Tab-separated table of C-alpha atoms and ligand atoms in Angstrom:
chain	number	residue	atom	x	y	z
A	1	UNK	CA	6.845	12.958	-43.682
A	2	UNK	CA	4.918	11.035	-40.941
A	3	UNK	CA	3.117	7.923	-41.937
A	4	UNK	CA	-0.117	8.636	-39.841
A	5	UNK	CA	-1.888	11.535	-38.392
A	6	UNK	CA	-3.564	11.133	-35.108
A	7	UNK	CA	-5.850	13.575	-33.160
A	8	UNK	CA	-5.480	14.409	-29.363
A	9	UNK	CA	-8.600	13.171	-27.551
A	10	UNK	CA	-7.304	13.966	-24.145
A	11	UNK	CA	-4.294	15.556	-22.568
A	12	UNK	CA	-3.494	16.103	-18.952
A	13	UNK	CA	-0.770	16.070	-16.476
A	14	UNK	CA	-0.528	12.892	-14.288
A	15	UNK	CA	2.227	14.286	-12.018
A	16	UNK	CA	4.097	17.579	-11.728
A	17	UNK	CA	6.050	16.908	-15.135
A	18	UNK	CA	4.465	13.953	-16.831
A	19	UNK	CA	1.715	14.228	-19.382
A	20	UNK	CA	-0.687	11.544	-20.396
A	21	UNK	CA	-2.124	11.683	-23.949
A	22	UNK	CA	-4.932	9.883	-25.342
A	23	UNK	CA	-5.243	9.829	-29.022
A	24	UNK	CA	-7.112	8.259	-32.041
A	25	UNK	CA	-5.579	4.944	-33.367
A	26	UNK	CA	-4.944	4.526	-37.203
A	27	UNK	CA	-7.125	1.886	-38.742
A	28	UNK	CA	-5.270	-1.571	-38.620
A	29	UNK	CA	-2.319	-0.361	-36.476
A	30	UNK	CA	-0.848	-3.201	-34.928
A	31	UNK	CA	1.968	-3.307	-32.222
A	32	UNK	CA	3.473	-5.478	-29.407
A	33	UNK	CA	3.436	-4.334	-25.697
A	34	UNK	CA	6.608	-2.212	-25.202
A	35	UNK	CA	6.887	-0.834	-28.678
A	36	UNK	CA	7.398	2.938	-29.383
A	37	UNK	CA	6.567	5.220	-32.268
A	38	UNK	CA	8.025	8.559	-33.346
A	39	UNK	CA	5.646	11.471	-32.691
A	40	UNK	CA	6.099	14.682	-34.938
A	41	UNK	CA	4.761	18.068	-33.975
A	42	UNK	CA	4.215	20.451	-36.925
A	43	UNK	CA	5.526	23.835	-35.723
A	44	UNK	CA	4.456	27.149	-36.899
A	45	UNK	CA	8.154	27.728	-37.864
A	46	UNK	CA	7.745	24.923	-40.286
A	47	UNK	CA	10.382	22.904	-38.399
A	48	UNK	CA	9.284	19.725	-37.175
A	49	UNK	CA	9.897	18.428	-33.587
A	50	UNK	CA	10.169	14.669	-33.259
A	51	UNK	CA	10.543	12.307	-30.315
A	52	UNK	CA	10.254	8.570	-29.527
A	53	UNK	CA	7.412	7.590	-27.162
A	54	UNK	CA	6.162	4.305	-26.144
A	55	UNK	CA	2.484	3.126	-26.587
A	56	UNK	CA	1.042	2.533	-23.074
A	57	UNK	CA	-2.519	1.556	-24.204
A	58	UNK	CA	-3.169	-2.094	-25.191
A	59	UNK	CA	-2.903	-3.456	-28.620
A	60	UNK	CA	-6.637	-4.202	-28.616
A	61	UNK	CA	-7.871	-0.941	-27.416
A	62	UNK	CA	-9.254	1.595	-29.964
A	63	UNK	CA	-7.249	4.506	-28.941
A	64	UNK	CA	-3.536	5.273	-28.257
A	65	UNK	CA	-2.165	6.373	-24.981
A	66	UNK	CA	1.123	7.832	-24.201
A	67	UNK	CA	2.807	8.886	-21.011
A	68	UNK	CA	5.517	11.591	-21.493
A	69	UNK	CA	8.017	13.337	-19.246
A	70	UNK	CA	8.278	16.917	-20.046
A	71	UNK	CA	11.623	18.708	-20.147
A	72	UNK	CA	10.876	22.476	-20.263
A	73	UNK	CA	14.514	23.370	-20.037
A	74	UNK	CA	15.405	21.298	-23.226
A	75	UNK	CA	12.988	23.666	-25.136
A	76	UNK	CA	12.249	20.813	-27.393
A	77	UNK	CA	9.673	18.179	-28.485
A	78	UNK	CA	8.327	17.586	-24.921
A	79	UNK	CA	8.123	21.352	-24.176
A	80	UNK	CA	6.010	21.910	-27.270
A	81	UNK	CA	3.755	18.846	-26.600
A	82	UNK	CA	2.622	20.348	-23.287
A	83	UNK	CA	1.079	23.306	-25.364
A	84	UNK	CA	-1.137	21.036	-27.426
A	85	UNK	CA	-4.776	20.936	-26.936
A	86	UNK	CA	-7.835	18.487	-27.488
A	87	UNK	CA	-8.358	18.324	-31.474
A	88	UNK	CA	-4.708	19.204	-32.247
A	89	UNK	CA	-2.935	16.602	-34.446
A	90	UNK	CA	0.260	14.921	-34.382
A	91	UNK	CA	2.127	12.893	-37.064
A	92	UNK	CA	3.360	9.380	-36.195
A	93	UNK	CA	5.345	6.690	-37.567
A	94	UNK	CA	4.900	3.007	-37.466
A	95	UNK	CA	5.637	1.171	-34.083
A	96	UNK	CA	9.052	-0.133	-33.598
A	97	UNK	CA	11.355	-1.252	-30.794
A	98	UNK	CA	12.862	-4.477	-29.119
A	99	UNK	CA	11.559	-4.492	-25.677
A	100	UNK	CA	9.021	-7.193	-25.020
A	101	UNK	CA	8.000	-9.630	-22.320
A	102	UNK	CA	9.624	-13.065	-22.348
A	103	UNK	CA	9.272	-14.924	-18.977
A	104	UNK	CA	8.511	-14.127	-15.316
A	105	UNK	CA	11.157	-11.785	-14.066
A	106	UNK	CA	12.547	-8.465	-12.432
A	107	UNK	CA	11.949	-5.144	-14.197
A	108	UNK	CA	14.306	-2.441	-13.315
A	109	UNK	CA	13.195	1.040	-14.446
A	110	UNK	CA	14.175	4.819	-13.838
A	111	UNK	CA	11.915	7.784	-14.246
A	112	UNK	CA	10.010	7.712	-17.835
A	113	UNK	CA	11.884	4.303	-18.396
A	114	UNK	CA	8.858	2.775	-16.858
A	115	UNK	CA	6.701	3.709	-19.835
A	116	UNK	CA	7.895	0.671	-22.104
A	117	UNK	CA	6.546	-1.655	-19.242
A	118	UNK	CA	3.338	-0.032	-18.570
A	119	UNK	CA	1.632	-1.732	-21.623
A	120	UNK	CA	3.350	-4.958	-20.668
A	121	UNK	CA	1.981	-4.941	-17.121
A	122	UNK	CA	-1.643	-3.978	-18.444
A	123	UNK	CA	-1.383	-7.051	-20.881
A	124	UNK	CA	-0.195	-9.549	-18.206
A	125	UNK	CA	-2.610	-8.100	-15.673
A	126	UNK	CA	-5.405	-8.801	-18.084
A	127	UNK	CA	-4.315	-12.457	-18.627
A	128	UNK	CA	-3.650	-12.949	-14.855
A	129	UNK	CA	0.055	-13.326	-15.347
A	130	UNK	CA	1.528	-10.407	-13.607
A	131	UNK	CA	2.019	-12.146	-10.152
A	132	UNK	CA	5.534	-13.289	-9.641
A	133	UNK	CA	7.054	-10.612	-11.551
A	134	UNK	CA	8.979	-7.779	-9.564
A	135	UNK	CA	9.937	-4.293	-9.995
A	136	UNK	CA	12.641	-1.907	-8.777
A	137	UNK	CA	11.786	1.655	-9.628
A	138	UNK	CA	14.125	4.409	-9.378
A	139	UNK	CA	13.111	8.169	-9.108
A	140	UNK	CA	14.479	11.372	-7.680
A	141	UNK	CA	11.674	12.045	-5.388
A	142	UNK	CA	8.142	10.507	-4.526
A	143	UNK	CA	6.573	13.324	-6.577
A	144	UNK	CA	8.413	11.950	-9.733
A	145	UNK	CA	6.962	8.404	-9.454
A	146	UNK	CA	4.767	7.563	-12.568
A	147	UNK	CA	1.777	5.468	-11.961
A	148	UNK	CA	2.609	4.997	-8.089
A	149	UNK	CA	-0.798	3.922	-7.151
A	150	UNK	CA	-1.314	1.711	-10.044
A	151	UNK	CA	2.123	0.020	-9.609
A	152	UNK	CA	1.123	-0.540	-5.957
A	153	UNK	CA	-2.147	-2.286	-7.134
A	154	UNK	CA	-0.390	-4.333	-9.701
A	155	UNK	CA	2.706	-5.456	-7.669
A	156	UNK	CA	1.720	-5.120	-4.186
A	157	UNK	CA	4.910	-5.836	-1.987
A	158	UNK	CA	6.767	-6.720	-5.342
A	159	UNK	CA	7.485	-3.276	-6.218
A	160	UNK	CA	10.620	-1.637	-4.709
A	161	UNK	CA	10.848	2.200	-5.163
A	162	UNK	CA	14.366	3.784	-4.537
A	163	UNK	CA	14.692	7.581	-4.444
A	164	UNK	CA	17.985	9.464	-4.954
A	165	UNK	CA	16.926	12.827	-3.626
A	166	UNK	CA	14.325	12.317	-0.938
A	167	UNK	CA	14.733	10.224	2.303
A	168	UNK	CA	11.316	8.616	3.535
A	169	UNK	CA	10.412	5.729	5.607
A	170	UNK	CA	8.202	4.524	2.741
A	171	UNK	CA	10.907	3.778	0.288
A	172	UNK	CA	14.555	3.173	-0.258
A	173	UNK	CA	17.225	5.764	-0.666
A	174	UNK	CA	19.950	5.901	-3.009
A	175	UNK	CA	20.996	4.619	-6.412
A	176	UNK	CA	20.470	1.137	-7.957
A	177	UNK	CA	24.041	-0.065	-7.231
A	178	UNK	CA	25.557	-3.577	-7.005
A	179	UNK	CA	24.858	-3.783	-3.199
A	180	UNK	CA	21.197	-2.857	-3.763
A	181	UNK	CA	20.873	-5.268	-6.536
A	182	UNK	CA	22.714	-8.101	-4.618
A	183	UNK	CA	20.153	-7.545	-1.626
A	184	UNK	CA	17.043	-7.057	-3.916
A	185	UNK	CA	17.654	-10.121	-6.279
A	186	UNK	CA	16.298	-13.569	-5.058
A	187	UNK	CA	16.560	-15.447	-8.387
A	188	UNK	CA	19.643	-14.896	-10.507
A	189	UNK	CA	18.185	-17.113	-13.085
A	190	UNK	CA	15.312	-15.249	-14.123
A	191	UNK	CA	14.874	-12.581	-16.847
A	192	UNK	CA	15.687	-8.960	-16.308
A	193	UNK	CA	13.943	-6.213	-18.106
A	194	UNK	CA	15.815	-2.792	-17.955
A	195	UNK	CA	14.883	0.781	-19.287
A	196	UNK	CA	15.994	4.126	-18.129
A	197	UNK	CA	18.717	6.980	-18.991
A	198	UNK	CA	22.010	5.660	-20.608
A	199	UNK	CA	24.094	6.181	-17.659
A	200	UNK	CA	21.619	4.119	-15.275
A	201	UNK	CA	21.595	1.398	-17.948
A	202	UNK	CA	25.335	1.143	-18.159
A	203	UNK	CA	25.683	1.081	-14.407
A	204	UNK	CA	23.077	-1.440	-13.687
A	205	UNK	CA	24.131	-3.576	-16.561
A	206	UNK	CA	27.738	-3.714	-15.370
A	207	UNK	CA	26.503	-4.389	-11.611
A	208	UNK	CA	24.368	-7.337	-13.022
A	209	UNK	CA	27.039	-8.988	-14.952
A	210	UNK	CA	29.400	-8.749	-12.006
A	211	UNK	CA	26.820	-10.462	-9.901
A	212	UNK	CA	26.943	-13.277	-12.494
A	213	UNK	CA	24.262	-12.594	-15.008
A	214	UNK	CA	24.524	-13.591	-18.592
A	215	UNK	CA	23.666	-10.762	-21.071
A	216	UNK	CA	21.076	-13.180	-22.655
A	217	UNK	CA	19.018	-12.849	-19.499
A	218	UNK	CA	18.901	-9.068	-19.766
A	219	UNK	CA	16.058	-7.306	-22.207
A	220	UNK	CA	16.968	-3.652	-22.166
A	221	UNK	CA	16.107	-0.516	-24.149
A	222	UNK	CA	17.865	2.915	-23.598
A	223	UNK	CA	15.760	5.966	-23.027
A	224	UNK	CA	17.801	8.909	-24.790
A	225	UNK	CA	18.395	11.988	-22.663
B	301	FAD	C1	12.461	3.831	-27.689
B	301	FAD	C2	12.173	5.017	-26.842
B	301	FAD	C3	10.850	5.272	-26.275
B	301	FAD	C4	10.670	6.235	-25.417
B	301	FAD	N1	9.485	6.216	-24.679
B	301	FAD	C5	9.246	7.400	-23.984
B	301	FAD	C6	8.103	7.530	-23.331
B	301	FAD	O1	7.190	6.663	-23.573
B	301	FAD	N2	7.769	8.612	-22.530
B	301	FAD	C7	8.815	9.487	-22.274
B	301	FAD	O2	8.624	10.410	-21.522
B	301	FAD	N3	10.002	9.462	-23.109
B	301	FAD	C8	10.350	8.392	-23.755
B	301	FAD	N4	11.571	8.351	-24.379
B	301	FAD	C9	12.428	9.377	-24.263
B	301	FAD	C10	12.161	10.485	-24.992
B	301	FAD	O3	12.165	10.052	-26.508
B	301	FAD	C11	12.919	11.833	-24.818
B	301	FAD	O4	12.912	11.949	-23.432
B	301	FAD	C12	12.388	13.162	-25.690
B	301	FAD	O5	12.428	12.788	-26.934
B	301	FAD	C13	13.290	14.119	-25.234
B	301	FAD	O6	12.429	15.483	-25.689
B	301	FAD	P1	13.080	16.844	-25.225
B	301	FAD	O7	11.981	17.665	-24.710
B	301	FAD	O8	14.157	16.672	-24.231
B	301	FAD	O9	13.516	17.463	-26.405
B	301	FAD	P2	14.381	16.983	-27.817
B	301	FAD	O10	13.659	17.542	-28.866
B	301	FAD	O11	14.678	15.532	-27.783
B	301	FAD	O12	15.673	17.845	-27.425
B	301	FAD	C14	15.630	19.245	-27.398
B	301	FAD	C15	17.017	19.769	-27.031
B	301	FAD	O13	17.276	19.374	-25.834
B	301	FAD	C16	18.678	18.982	-25.684
B	301	FAD	N5	18.721	17.882	-24.742
B	301	FAD	C17	18.301	16.617	-24.714
B	301	FAD	N6	18.592	15.932	-23.604
B	301	FAD	C18	19.178	16.873	-22.812
B	301	FAD	C19	19.591	16.799	-21.458
B	301	FAD	N7	19.543	15.661	-20.672
B	301	FAD	N8	20.130	17.999	-20.919
B	301	FAD	C20	20.183	19.143	-21.644
B	301	FAD	N9	19.735	19.226	-22.893
B	301	FAD	C21	19.137	18.112	-23.455
B	301	FAD	C22	18.803	18.312	-27.103
B	301	FAD	O14	20.205	18.124	-27.429
B	301	FAD	C23	18.262	19.384	-27.972
B	301	FAD	O15	19.024	20.359	-28.353
B	301	FAD	C24	11.785	7.301	-25.127
B	301	FAD	C25	12.898	7.075	-25.966
B	301	FAD	C26	13.259	5.953	-26.708
B	301	FAD	C27	14.569	5.942	-27.416
């Protein structure tokens, strides 16, 4: 049984397969930027679909926002989420999760792995503390990039996009491998924030450690499928 019930106030696609949800916020709910919740969809078949999703709105805002990548082929939670409408309700449990901002550093994300960082960036930007942080963001194609324009406004030249399935003059092509990291990292003493699918996480952590990083420097959270 979910702890809270929230109501959808707005639901829209912000790119070809990413939904943005704006929902009511339970009174007194507190969380730190980067934390996630479990959202529950009460199905007609009495079964409940559940998924973990990060809050992308700021703790002081009066609503909750989520940015959710939809996987129609999985026929699961995200596929059912896209069918919901304004006024529909969702169950929600209390915020949880390890990912948090510590010091200026390099963020490395892939796909929906950017979502735990969106609230952190909003919070830092609000305090004028975003400058100096950098971002490497991996996606398959330009069309898959979440918040492309906003990231460019926040980071300017400090965001490096890398695409694995599209060659453009605008962004790097390939995967975030050891050579790419060696060329992209200027300061090996800073903090590193990492979020993405398990395979990407394992490969990047291995490369970072081979480049001499201590695991204490890495703040990471896996993203399920
Ligand atoms: C802490 C945390 C925070 C997260 N925050 C976000 C967020 O803010 N935004 C976001 O978009 N995602 C986020 N995720 C990831 C998100 O939880 C999953 O992507 C989502 O729950 C997957 O839902 P689904 O539609 O694939 O269906 P599910 O209901 O998870 O799965 C349905 C079926 O699909 C199958 N399946 C799952 N993965 C695959 C696959 N790769 N290939 C084939 N079949 C598969 C399952 O086995 C299952 O049978 C987060 C994950 C974690 C752990």
